[in-house]
Short mmCIF file of C-alpha atoms and ligand atoms in Angstrom, two decimals:
data_model
loop_
_atom_site.label_atom_id
_atom_site.label_comp_id
_atom_site.label_asym_id
_atom_site.label_seq_id
_atom_site.Cartn_x
_atom_site.Cartn_y
_atom_site.Cartn_z
CA MET U 64 33.67 5.04 16.03
CA SER U 65 30.26 6.12 14.75
CA ASP U 66 29.14 2.87 13.18
CA TYR U 67 25.57 2.34 14.35
CA ILE U 68 22.77 2.43 11.79
CA LEU U 69 19.49 4.05 12.80
CA VAL U 70 16.47 2.57 10.99
CA LEU U 71 13.12 4.34 10.99
CA ASP U 72 10.46 1.74 10.14
CA GLU U 73 7.18 3.57 9.58
CA GLY U 74 4.46 0.92 9.26
CA THR U 75 0.68 1.05 9.01
CA THR U 76 -0.09 0.36 12.66
CA SER U 77 3.09 1.53 14.37
CA THR U 78 6.25 3.52 13.88
CA ARG U 79 9.58 2.24 15.15
CA ALA U 80 13.17 3.32 15.52
CA MET U 81 15.74 0.50 15.53
CA LEU U 82 19.43 0.63 16.16
CA PHE U 83 21.64 -1.84 14.29
CA ALA U 84 25.35 -2.51 14.70
CA SER U 85 27.21 -2.50 11.40
CA ASP U 86 27.25 -6.33 11.34
CA GLY U 87 23.44 -6.38 11.28
CA VAL U 88 22.81 -7.18 14.95
CA LEU U 89 19.81 -5.36 16.44
CA VAL U 90 20.93 -3.38 19.49
CA ALA U 91 17.79 -1.52 20.58
CA SER U 92 14.35 -0.45 19.42
CA ALA U 93 11.55 1.93 20.37
CA GLN U 94 7.98 1.79 19.13
CA GLU U 95 4.78 3.87 19.17
CA GLN U 96 1.30 2.88 17.96
CA LEU U 97 -0.37 5.02 15.27
CA THR U 98 -3.98 6.18 15.38
CA GLN U 99 -6.12 4.79 12.54
CA HIS U 100 -8.84 7.14 11.29
CA TYR U 101 -11.87 5.62 9.49
CA PRO U 102 -14.03 8.63 8.49
CA GLN U 103 -16.31 6.52 6.22
CA ALA U 104 -16.65 2.90 5.09
CA GLY U 105 -13.64 2.08 2.89
CA TRP U 106 -11.69 5.19 3.95
CA VAL U 107 -8.46 4.93 6.00
CA GLU U 108 -6.43 7.98 7.09
CA HIS U 109 -3.38 8.81 9.21
CA ASP U 110 -2.39 12.14 10.74
CA PRO U 111 0.99 13.10 9.17
CA ARG U 112 1.85 15.24 12.22
CA GLU U 113 1.39 12.23 14.50
CA ILE U 114 3.60 10.14 12.18
CA TRP U 115 6.36 12.76 12.29
CA ASP U 116 6.08 13.45 16.04
CA LYS U 117 6.18 9.74 16.94
CA THR U 118 8.99 8.96 14.50
CA LEU U 119 11.10 11.76 15.95
CA ALA U 120 10.23 10.73 19.52
CA CYS U 121 11.28 7.11 18.85
CA ALA U 122 14.53 8.25 17.18
CA GLN U 123 15.39 10.59 20.05
CA ALA U 124 14.49 7.92 22.64
CA ILE U 125 16.95 5.46 21.10
CA MET U 126 19.93 7.84 20.72
CA PRO U 127 21.26 7.35 24.27
CA LYS U 128 21.42 3.58 23.65
CA ALA U 129 23.90 4.26 20.86
CA GLY U 130 25.87 6.55 23.17
CA GLY U 131 24.56 9.68 21.48
CA ALA U 132 24.10 11.03 17.94
CA ALA U 133 27.87 11.07 17.38
CA MET U 134 27.75 7.25 17.30
CA ILE U 135 25.16 7.08 14.50
CA ALA U 136 26.85 6.67 11.10
CA CYS U 137 23.70 6.90 9.02
CA ILE U 138 19.92 6.66 8.83
CA GLY U 139 17.80 4.28 6.74
CA ILE U 140 14.05 4.71 6.30
CA THR U 141 11.50 2.09 5.27
CA ASN U 142 7.79 2.73 5.12
CA GLN U 143 4.23 1.67 4.42
CA ARG U 144 3.99 2.15 0.66
CA GLU U 145 1.50 4.12 -1.51
CA THR U 146 0.14 6.25 1.37
CA VAL U 147 0.02 9.92 0.32
CA VAL U 148 0.83 13.06 2.35
CA ALA U 149 0.10 16.61 1.09
CA TRP U 150 1.88 19.51 2.76
CA ASP U 151 2.82 23.15 2.19
CA ARG U 152 6.52 23.53 1.44
CA GLN U 153 6.61 27.03 2.94
CA THR U 154 5.01 26.25 6.30
CA GLY U 155 6.13 22.59 6.43
CA GLU U 156 2.64 21.72 7.70
CA PRO U 157 0.31 19.01 6.35
CA LEU U 158 -2.74 20.29 4.44
CA THR U 159 -4.98 17.30 5.20
CA ASN U 160 -4.81 13.76 6.59
CA ALA U 161 -2.73 11.18 4.74
CA ILE U 162 -4.77 8.76 2.58
CA VAL U 163 -3.56 5.26 3.48
CA TRP U 164 -2.82 2.46 0.98
CA GLN U 165 -5.85 0.45 2.18
CA ASP U 166 -8.24 3.31 1.31
CA ARG U 167 -10.74 2.46 -1.49
CA ARG U 168 -12.33 5.92 -2.03
CA THR U 169 -10.82 6.41 -5.49
CA GLU U 170 -12.40 3.28 -7.01
CA PRO U 171 -14.88 5.36 -9.10
CA PHE U 172 -11.98 7.31 -10.69
CA CYS U 173 -10.11 4.05 -11.33
CA ALA U 174 -13.24 2.56 -12.93
CA GLU U 175 -13.57 5.66 -15.13
CA LEU U 176 -9.95 5.31 -16.29
CA ARG U 177 -10.40 1.58 -16.93
CA ALA U 178 -13.59 2.28 -18.92
CA GLY U 179 -11.61 4.88 -20.89
CA GLY U 180 -9.29 2.07 -22.00
CA HIS U 181 -6.23 3.34 -20.10
CA GLU U 182 -5.26 0.22 -18.13
CA ALA U 183 -3.05 -1.48 -20.72
CA GLY U 184 -1.06 1.70 -21.40
CA VAL U 185 -0.67 2.49 -17.71
CA GLN U 186 0.45 -1.07 -16.95
CA GLU U 187 2.98 -0.95 -19.77
CA ARG U 188 4.54 2.27 -18.45
CA THR U 189 4.25 1.81 -14.67
CA GLY U 190 4.00 -1.96 -14.09
CA LEU U 191 0.87 -1.30 -12.01
CA LEU U 192 -2.88 -1.81 -12.42
CA LEU U 193 -5.61 0.84 -12.14
CA ASP U 194 -6.50 0.20 -8.51
CA PRO U 195 -7.19 2.63 -5.62
CA TYR U 196 -4.27 0.99 -3.76
CA PHE U 197 -1.69 3.13 -5.61
CA SER U 198 -0.88 6.80 -4.88
CA GLY U 199 -1.78 8.70 -8.07
CA THR U 200 -5.57 8.64 -7.71
CA LYS U 201 -5.28 9.53 -4.00
CA MET U 202 -3.37 12.73 -4.95
CA ARG U 203 -6.04 13.62 -7.48
CA TRP U 204 -8.75 13.05 -4.87
CA MET U 205 -7.06 15.53 -2.51
CA LEU U 206 -6.80 18.15 -5.28
CA ASP U 207 -10.49 17.74 -6.14
CA ASN U 208 -11.84 17.57 -2.60
CA VAL U 209 -9.59 19.53 -0.23
CA ALA U 210 -9.68 23.31 -0.78
CA GLU U 211 -6.33 23.83 1.00
CA VAL U 212 -4.60 21.35 -1.31
CA ARG U 213 -6.03 22.98 -4.43
CA ALA U 214 -5.09 26.47 -3.16
CA ALA U 215 -1.51 25.40 -2.41
CA ALA U 216 -1.27 23.90 -5.91
CA GLU U 217 -2.38 27.24 -7.38
CA LYS U 218 0.12 29.16 -5.22
CA GLY U 219 2.89 26.74 -6.18
CA THR U 220 3.59 25.66 -2.58
CA LEU U 221 2.00 22.19 -2.69
CA ALA U 222 4.23 19.21 -1.92
CA PHE U 223 3.04 15.64 -2.38
CA GLY U 224 4.97 12.64 -1.15
CA THR U 225 4.78 9.10 0.16
CA ILE U 226 5.70 8.56 3.82
CA GLU U 227 9.50 8.41 3.38
CA SER U 228 9.32 11.67 1.40
CA TRP U 229 7.39 13.39 4.22
CA LEU U 230 9.84 12.10 6.84
CA VAL U 231 12.90 13.23 4.85
CA PHE U 232 11.34 16.68 4.39
CA LYS U 233 10.84 17.00 8.16
CA LEU U 234 14.21 15.42 9.06
CA THR U 235 16.04 17.89 6.81
CA GLY U 236 14.12 20.89 8.16
CA GLY U 237 12.42 21.30 4.78
CA ALA U 238 15.66 21.25 2.78
CA ALA U 239 14.93 18.08 0.76
CA HIS U 240 11.76 17.10 -1.11
CA ILE U 241 12.78 13.70 -2.47
CA THR U 242 11.40 10.17 -2.88
CA ASP U 243 13.34 7.02 -3.66
CA ALA U 244 12.71 5.08 -6.86
CA SER U 245 11.16 2.07 -5.05
CA ASN U 246 8.48 4.23 -3.44
CA ALA U 247 8.04 6.33 -6.59
CA SER U 248 7.33 3.13 -8.54
CA ARG U 249 4.10 2.67 -6.48
CA THR U 250 2.49 5.98 -7.48
CA LEU U 251 1.25 5.22 -11.04
CA LEU U 252 3.11 8.40 -12.04
CA MET U 253 6.62 7.03 -12.63
CA GLY U 254 7.73 5.34 -15.84
CA LEU U 255 9.59 2.09 -15.02
CA GLU U 256 11.82 2.65 -18.02
CA ASP U 257 13.43 5.98 -17.02
CA GLY U 258 12.64 6.18 -13.29
CA GLN U 259 11.21 9.69 -13.49
CA PHE U 260 7.75 11.12 -12.91
CA ASP U 261 6.18 11.21 -16.34
CA GLU U 262 4.42 14.31 -17.74
CA GLY U 263 1.89 12.18 -19.68
CA LEU U 264 0.97 10.11 -16.62
CA CYS U 265 0.71 13.27 -14.47
CA ASP U 266 -1.72 14.70 -17.06
CA LEU U 267 -3.78 11.50 -17.15
CA PHE U 268 -4.16 11.44 -13.35
CA GLY U 269 -4.49 15.25 -13.06
CA VAL U 270 -1.52 15.68 -10.71
CA PRO U 271 0.80 18.71 -11.20
CA ARG U 272 4.35 17.46 -11.71
CA ALA U 273 5.68 20.53 -9.85
CA ALA U 274 4.13 19.20 -6.61
CA LEU U 275 6.04 15.90 -6.81
CA PRO U 276 9.40 15.16 -5.17
CA GLY U 277 12.64 14.54 -7.02
CA VAL U 278 13.31 10.81 -7.54
CA VAL U 279 16.59 9.63 -5.97
CA ASP U 280 18.49 6.36 -5.46
CA THR U 281 17.51 3.85 -2.76
CA CYS U 282 20.97 4.19 -1.26
CA GLY U 283 23.81 6.69 -1.25
CA PRO U 284 24.35 10.17 0.25
CA LEU U 285 20.71 11.20 -0.15
CA ALA U 286 20.19 14.00 2.42
CA MET U 287 21.43 15.35 5.79
CA THR U 288 19.28 15.80 8.89
CA ALA U 289 18.81 19.31 10.31
CA THR U 290 21.38 19.92 13.07
CA ASP U 291 18.83 20.89 15.74
CA LEU U 292 17.02 17.51 15.78
CA PHE U 293 19.79 15.30 17.14
CA GLY U 294 22.47 17.88 18.00
CA ARG U 295 24.41 16.90 14.90
CA SER U 296 23.68 16.46 11.21
CA ILE U 297 23.38 12.75 10.31
CA PRO U 298 23.41 11.45 6.71
CA ILE U 299 20.26 9.73 5.39
CA THR U 300 21.70 7.01 3.17
CA GLY U 301 18.94 4.43 2.60
CA LEU U 302 15.27 4.72 1.54
CA ALA U 303 12.91 1.95 0.42
CA GLY U 304 9.28 0.84 0.56
CA ASP U 305 8.66 -1.93 3.12
CA GLN U 306 8.33 -4.88 0.71
CA GLN U 307 11.39 -3.82 -1.28
CA ALA U 308 13.36 -3.38 1.96
CA ALA U 309 12.31 -6.88 3.06
CA THR U 310 13.47 -8.27 -0.29
CA VAL U 311 16.88 -6.65 0.23
CA GLY U 312 16.87 -7.85 3.86
CA GLN U 313 16.46 -11.40 2.52
CA GLY U 314 19.42 -10.83 0.22
CA CYS U 315 17.35 -11.26 -2.97
CA LEU U 316 19.50 -9.15 -5.31
CA ALA U 317 20.04 -11.57 -8.21
CA PRO U 318 17.44 -12.58 -10.82
CA GLY U 319 15.17 -15.41 -9.61
CA GLN U 320 15.86 -14.84 -5.91
CA THR U 321 12.47 -14.63 -4.21
CA LYS U 322 11.10 -13.71 -0.81
CA ALA U 323 7.65 -14.40 0.59
CA THR U 324 6.33 -12.71 3.71
CA TYR U 325 3.59 -14.73 5.44
CA GLY U 326 1.71 -12.39 7.77
CA THR U 327 -2.01 -11.62 7.62
CA GLY U 328 -1.67 -12.01 3.84
CA ALA U 329 1.36 -13.06 1.81
CA PHE U 330 3.61 -10.76 -0.26
CA VAL U 331 5.96 -12.29 -2.80
CA LEU U 332 8.71 -10.45 -4.73
CA THR U 333 11.17 -11.94 -7.20
CA CYS U 334 14.24 -9.99 -8.22
CA GLN U 335 14.40 -9.48 -11.98
CA GLY U 336 17.77 -7.76 -12.25
CA GLY U 337 17.85 -4.94 -14.81
CA ARG U 338 15.01 -6.41 -16.87
CA ILE U 339 11.70 -4.51 -16.68
CA PRO U 340 8.90 -6.91 -15.69
CA ARG U 341 6.07 -7.18 -18.21
CA SER U 342 3.37 -9.32 -16.60
CA LYS U 343 0.71 -11.12 -18.60
CA ASN U 344 -0.72 -12.61 -15.39
CA ARG U 345 -1.72 -9.45 -13.54
CA LEU U 346 1.39 -9.44 -11.37
CA LEU U 347 3.01 -6.07 -10.64
CA GLY U 348 6.28 -4.66 -11.92
CA THR U 349 8.13 -2.54 -9.42
CA VAL U 350 11.54 -0.98 -8.72
CA LEU U 351 13.51 -3.03 -6.18
CA THR U 352 16.56 -0.76 -5.83
CA GLN U 353 18.24 2.10 -7.65
CA LEU U 354 22.01 2.46 -7.17
CA ASP U 355 23.93 5.19 -9.02
CA GLY U 356 20.87 5.66 -11.23
CA GLN U 357 20.83 1.93 -12.20
CA ARG U 358 17.52 0.27 -11.43
CA THR U 359 16.96 -3.33 -10.37
CA TYR U 360 13.37 -4.48 -10.84
CA ALA U 361 11.13 -6.98 -9.11
CA ILE U 362 7.91 -8.72 -9.98
CA GLU U 363 5.36 -8.77 -7.18
CA GLY U 364 2.23 -10.73 -6.29
CA SER U 365 0.18 -11.05 -3.15
CA VAL U 366 -2.44 -13.41 -1.77
CA PHE U 367 -5.03 -11.89 0.54
CA VAL U 368 -5.42 -14.67 3.09
CA ALA U 369 -2.45 -16.39 4.77
CA GLY U 370 -2.10 -16.10 8.57
CA SER U 371 -5.64 -14.75 8.76
CA LEU U 372 -6.88 -18.26 7.85
CA VAL U 373 -5.16 -19.59 10.98
CA GLN U 374 -6.68 -16.69 12.92
CA TRP U 375 -10.10 -17.75 11.61
CA LEU U 376 -9.52 -21.36 12.77
CA ARG U 377 -8.63 -19.93 16.17
CA ASP U 378 -11.26 -17.20 16.61
CA SER U 379 -14.27 -18.37 14.61
CA LEU U 380 -13.98 -22.19 14.81
CA GLY U 381 -12.01 -22.50 18.07
CA ILE U 382 -9.92 -25.35 16.61
CA VAL U 383 -6.74 -23.99 18.22
CA GLU U 384 -6.12 -21.60 21.10
CA VAL U 385 -2.93 -20.16 19.64
CA ALA U 386 -1.80 -20.11 16.00
CA SER U 387 1.33 -22.18 16.65
CA GLU U 388 -0.78 -25.22 17.75
CA THR U 389 -1.57 -25.83 14.07
CA GLU U 390 1.94 -27.24 13.69
CA ALA U 391 1.49 -30.12 16.19
CA LEU U 392 -1.98 -30.86 14.78
CA ALA U 393 -0.61 -31.06 11.23
CA ARG U 394 2.18 -33.39 12.36
CA SER U 395 -0.23 -35.66 14.26
CA ILE U 396 -1.64 -37.19 11.04
CA PRO U 397 -0.01 -38.52 7.85
CA ASP U 398 -2.23 -36.45 5.50
CA SER U 399 -5.32 -34.23 5.56
CA GLY U 400 -7.59 -37.21 4.80
CA GLY U 401 -8.70 -35.56 1.57
CA VAL U 402 -9.71 -32.24 3.17
CA VAL U 403 -8.80 -29.21 1.03
CA ILE U 404 -9.34 -25.59 2.06
CA VAL U 405 -9.47 -22.75 -0.48
CA PRO U 406 -8.94 -19.64 1.67
CA ALA U 407 -10.91 -17.24 -0.54
CA LEU U 408 -12.49 -15.66 2.57
CA ALA U 409 -11.93 -12.18 1.08
CA GLY U 410 -11.91 -13.08 -2.62
CA LEU U 411 -8.82 -14.33 -4.43
CA GLY U 412 -5.76 -12.16 -5.10
CA ALA U 413 -2.88 -12.92 -7.47
CA PRO U 414 -2.85 -14.68 -9.83
CA HIS U 415 -6.63 -15.30 -9.92
CA TRP U 416 -8.01 -11.81 -9.10
CA ARG U 417 -11.56 -12.91 -8.35
CA ALA U 418 -13.00 -10.47 -5.82
CA GLU U 419 -16.30 -12.36 -5.79
CA ALA U 420 -14.80 -15.81 -5.01
CA ARG U 421 -15.57 -17.26 -1.58
CA GLY U 422 -13.89 -19.92 0.56
CA VAL U 423 -14.39 -23.66 0.18
CA ILE U 424 -13.74 -26.65 2.44
CA ALA U 425 -13.85 -29.75 0.25
CA GLY U 426 -13.47 -33.47 0.94
CA LEU U 427 -15.10 -33.67 4.39
CA SER U 428 -15.87 -37.12 5.82
CA PHE U 429 -16.73 -38.50 9.29
CA ALA U 430 -12.99 -38.97 9.76
CA SER U 431 -12.36 -35.22 9.38
CA GLY U 432 -11.61 -33.39 12.60
CA LYS U 433 -9.52 -30.59 14.02
CA ALA U 434 -6.23 -32.05 12.86
CA GLN U 435 -7.39 -32.49 9.27
CA LEU U 436 -8.71 -28.92 9.14
CA ALA U 437 -5.54 -27.47 10.67
CA ARG U 438 -3.37 -29.44 8.28
CA ALA U 439 -5.50 -28.45 5.28
CA ALA U 440 -5.21 -24.79 6.34
CA LEU U 441 -1.41 -24.97 6.39
CA GLU U 442 -1.36 -26.96 3.14
CA ALA U 443 -3.37 -24.15 1.52
CA MET U 444 -0.36 -21.85 1.96
CA ALA U 445 1.79 -24.11 -0.23
CA HIS U 446 -1.05 -24.47 -2.76
CA GLN U 447 -1.59 -20.71 -3.06
CA THR U 448 2.16 -20.13 -3.27
CA HIS U 449 2.43 -22.81 -5.97
CA ASP U 450 -0.16 -20.92 -8.08
CA LEU U 451 1.91 -17.76 -7.68
CA ALA U 452 5.10 -19.62 -8.63
CA THR U 453 3.39 -20.83 -11.82
CA ALA U 454 2.29 -17.27 -12.71
CA PHE U 455 5.76 -15.84 -11.96
CA ALA U 456 7.38 -18.52 -14.15
CA ALA U 457 4.91 -17.79 -16.97
CA ASP U 458 5.97 -14.12 -16.72
CA GLY U 459 9.62 -15.11 -17.12
CA ALA U 460 10.49 -15.02 -13.40
CA PRO U 461 10.97 -18.62 -12.22
CA TRP U 462 11.99 -18.98 -8.58
CA ALA U 463 15.50 -20.19 -7.76
CA SER U 464 14.63 -20.69 -4.09
CA LEU U 465 12.15 -19.19 -1.63
CA ARG U 466 13.20 -17.08 1.37
CA ILE U 467 10.39 -16.76 3.88
CA ASP U 468 9.63 -14.40 6.75
CA GLY U 469 6.61 -12.96 8.59
CA GLY U 470 4.83 -14.28 11.72
CA MET U 471 3.57 -17.46 10.05
CA SER U 472 7.02 -18.46 8.77
CA ALA U 473 7.84 -19.58 12.33
CA ASN U 474 5.81 -22.72 11.54
CA ASP U 475 8.42 -25.40 10.62
CA TRP U 476 5.81 -27.78 9.25
CA MET U 477 4.55 -25.13 6.83
CA ALA U 478 8.12 -24.25 5.78
CA GLN U 479 8.85 -27.91 4.96
CA ASP U 480 5.53 -28.27 3.11
CA LEU U 481 6.39 -25.19 1.01
CA ALA U 482 9.72 -26.76 0.03
CA ASP U 483 7.96 -30.07 -0.81
CA VAL U 484 5.13 -28.64 -2.90
CA LEU U 485 7.27 -26.01 -4.70
CA GLY U 486 10.13 -28.45 -5.21
CA ILE U 487 12.74 -25.83 -4.25
CA THR U 488 14.86 -24.96 -1.22
CA VAL U 489 13.10 -22.80 1.36
CA GLU U 490 15.27 -20.62 3.62
CA ARG U 491 14.28 -18.79 6.78
CA PRO U 492 16.52 -16.25 8.51
CA GLY U 493 17.05 -16.45 12.27
CA PHE U 494 16.26 -12.72 12.47
CA VAL U 495 12.84 -12.26 10.87
CA GLU U 496 12.64 -8.43 10.97
CA THR U 497 13.74 -8.42 7.35
CA THR U 498 12.14 -5.06 6.49
CA ALA U 499 14.16 -3.13 9.07
CA LEU U 500 17.26 -5.20 8.32
CA GLY U 501 16.95 -4.40 4.60
CA ALA U 502 16.73 -0.67 5.38
CA ALA U 503 19.85 -1.06 7.55
CA MET U 504 21.68 -2.82 4.69
CA LEU U 505 20.74 -0.06 2.23
CA ALA U 506 21.81 2.66 4.67
CA ALA U 507 25.08 0.87 5.51
CA ALA U 508 25.98 0.45 1.85
CA GLY U 509 24.90 4.04 1.12
CA ALA U 510 27.14 5.35 3.89
CA GLY U 511 30.13 3.39 2.61
CA LEU U 512 30.29 1.04 5.64
CA TYR U 513 30.46 -1.71 2.97
CA PRO U 514 31.90 -1.50 -0.54
CA ASP U 515 28.50 -2.34 -2.05
CA LEU U 516 24.98 -3.56 -1.24
CA ALA U 517 25.79 -7.21 -1.96
CA SER U 518 28.57 -7.28 0.63
CA ALA U 519 26.34 -5.49 3.17
CA CYS U 520 23.71 -8.21 2.58
CA GLN U 521 26.22 -11.01 2.85
CA THR U 522 27.61 -9.87 6.21
CA MET U 523 24.42 -8.56 7.79
CA ARG U 524 22.02 -11.37 6.80
CA GLY U 525 22.89 -13.72 9.63
CA ARG U 526 22.06 -17.37 10.27
CA LEU U 527 19.54 -19.34 8.16
CA SER U 528 17.39 -22.46 8.57
CA THR U 529 17.03 -24.46 5.38
CA PHE U 530 14.22 -26.78 4.26
CA GLU U 531 14.87 -29.13 1.29
CA PRO U 532 12.14 -30.78 -0.80
CA THR U 533 11.61 -34.50 -0.08
CA MET U 534 8.03 -35.16 -1.22
CA ALA U 535 7.40 -37.84 -3.86
CA ASP U 536 6.12 -36.51 -7.19
CA GLU U 537 2.90 -38.60 -7.02
CA VAL U 538 2.00 -37.13 -3.64
CA ARG U 539 2.60 -33.57 -4.85
CA ASP U 540 0.64 -34.14 -8.06
CA ALA U 541 -2.32 -35.59 -6.16
CA ARG U 542 -2.32 -32.66 -3.73
CA LEU U 543 -2.27 -30.11 -6.54
CA ALA U 544 -4.99 -31.92 -8.51
CA ALA U 545 -7.29 -31.87 -5.46
CA TRP U 546 -6.46 -28.19 -4.93
CA ARG U 547 -7.36 -27.29 -8.53
CA LYS U 548 -10.70 -29.08 -8.20
CA ALA U 549 -11.55 -27.21 -5.00
CA LEU U 550 -10.35 -23.93 -6.53
CA ALA U 551 -12.75 -24.35 -9.44
CA ALA U 552 -15.57 -24.66 -6.88
CA ALA U 553 -14.48 -21.42 -5.19
P1 ADP Y 248 1.11 -8.95 10.16
O1 ADP Y 248 2.47 -8.33 10.06
O2 ADP Y 248 0.38 -9.07 8.84
O3 ADP Y 248 0.25 -8.37 11.23
P2 ADP Y 248 2.54 -11.19 11.32
O4 ADP Y 248 3.74 -11.24 10.46
O5 ADP Y 248 2.67 -10.70 12.71
O6 ADP Y 248 1.33 -10.48 10.60
O7 ADP Y 248 1.96 -12.69 11.36
C1 ADP Y 248 0.87 -13.03 12.14
C2 ADP Y 248 -0.02 -14.05 11.43
O8 ADP Y 248 0.66 -15.30 11.35
C3 ADP Y 248 -1.31 -14.26 12.18
O9 ADP Y 248 -2.37 -14.23 11.25
C4 ADP Y 248 -1.18 -15.67 12.79
O10 ADP Y 248 -2.41 -16.35 12.70
C5 ADP Y 248 -0.12 -16.35 11.93
N1 ADP Y 248 0.81 -17.18 12.72
C6 ADP Y 248 1.71 -16.76 13.64
N2 ADP Y 248 2.42 -17.79 14.13
C7 ADP Y 248 1.99 -18.90 13.49
C8 ADP Y 248 2.35 -20.30 13.53
N3 ADP Y 248 3.33 -20.74 14.31
N4 ADP Y 248 1.68 -21.13 12.70
C9 ADP Y 248 0.72 -20.69 11.88
N5 ADP Y 248 0.34 -19.39 11.79
C10 ADP Y 248 0.97 -18.50 12.58
#
């Protein structure tokens, strides 16, 4: 029976192939590191050929562990979002390096568009803000600055795409130039309302619509791999950006269901069902999934500093040797002794958006030591998340519960503190690779291994740990009041 699911997880620092059994159990994985190119301050590039070569190498390396390509039922792809590749559809070769999501080179063009009064209209149509992060201005930059890209546009052979689009093009031997709606919703060129690239937005950003891929569902019979790659043609049945895949992997498919990934920073998405998010608090509206042309939306917010605060305690202050020691330190005292940390070490993200803000440690006394600082650092995660929860609720997306993942979610003390401060149940899956798992769920549902996505999620999601709120209201209120005071100082 060919019932393994092959997931290609193409991240920012590495590319992986992972083999899942149809019940969601990870069977094998292969990984390769990606070269980061920094040609100038603020610029970040990847070589699209290296991405393709390493993705294919990982996929081929893992095949024998499934017992050969005949045992693979389907392929799901999840990817670093917003990163743009430009290639020639005739030669199948990239025309320049990919511009990565972190790249800030298009800030002057964004500033020009903001000054031209375009932000409100763009946000209304796309759910996004005018920021270099998103793909549209990166495409325009390539057209303006790379002669080969401009020439291909004039010849009519230019193809633009995000990473999943590039991989599908190569996997199908150039037969399919498609993107899924979740990735397309990060380009600034797609209208949230109709899920298509929009002529007016393409004109505003100066991107020829003819160079863009066709927008397809996040799951279903999307494309077939070229026969020569794996010795057999395999259906590609799931595509999604990494944060959307993680949201699916956490089973957040109903309105209010929310996932938060605590890694270097924290990414939070709340499912909104079929309702298009309209944020008044500078949160983002995005497509979560598209099934049979029906879109489910999510509202998204991120904080810049999460695990990196713990890294700072470790590397710059030497308070801990390894990140996990913060848990025992936090447990060793009944409270932080009035110490509050505002982790604005790189400005403040959602919902404050203050790039110029800087970090604060408030409430120090002679009684403050390592334990108080470690505890205050972990408490800051709940405080920042509480601010996000307030903004999400104000935008009509209150959280039913919080499902956490990411490296920092392993900290049980932090998980309990999140439940206490937010006043909702916090759940953590036993298998924390939720991005890859979500891609596997989409692919499995798309291949018909399950009757629908919800049943794929239900079976494949696995065991959970649950944290219930127990904190007294007075304690929570005092914590949040102290946080707000320190935040004002930041
Ligand atoms: P990313 O994917 O952004 O690289 P990870 O998901 O691997 O990040 O998470 C790593 C981050 O989580 C690091 O910044 C580290 O400091 C923090 N971290 C890992 N384990 C713990 C722990 N047990 N307690 C607190 N912080 C932790």
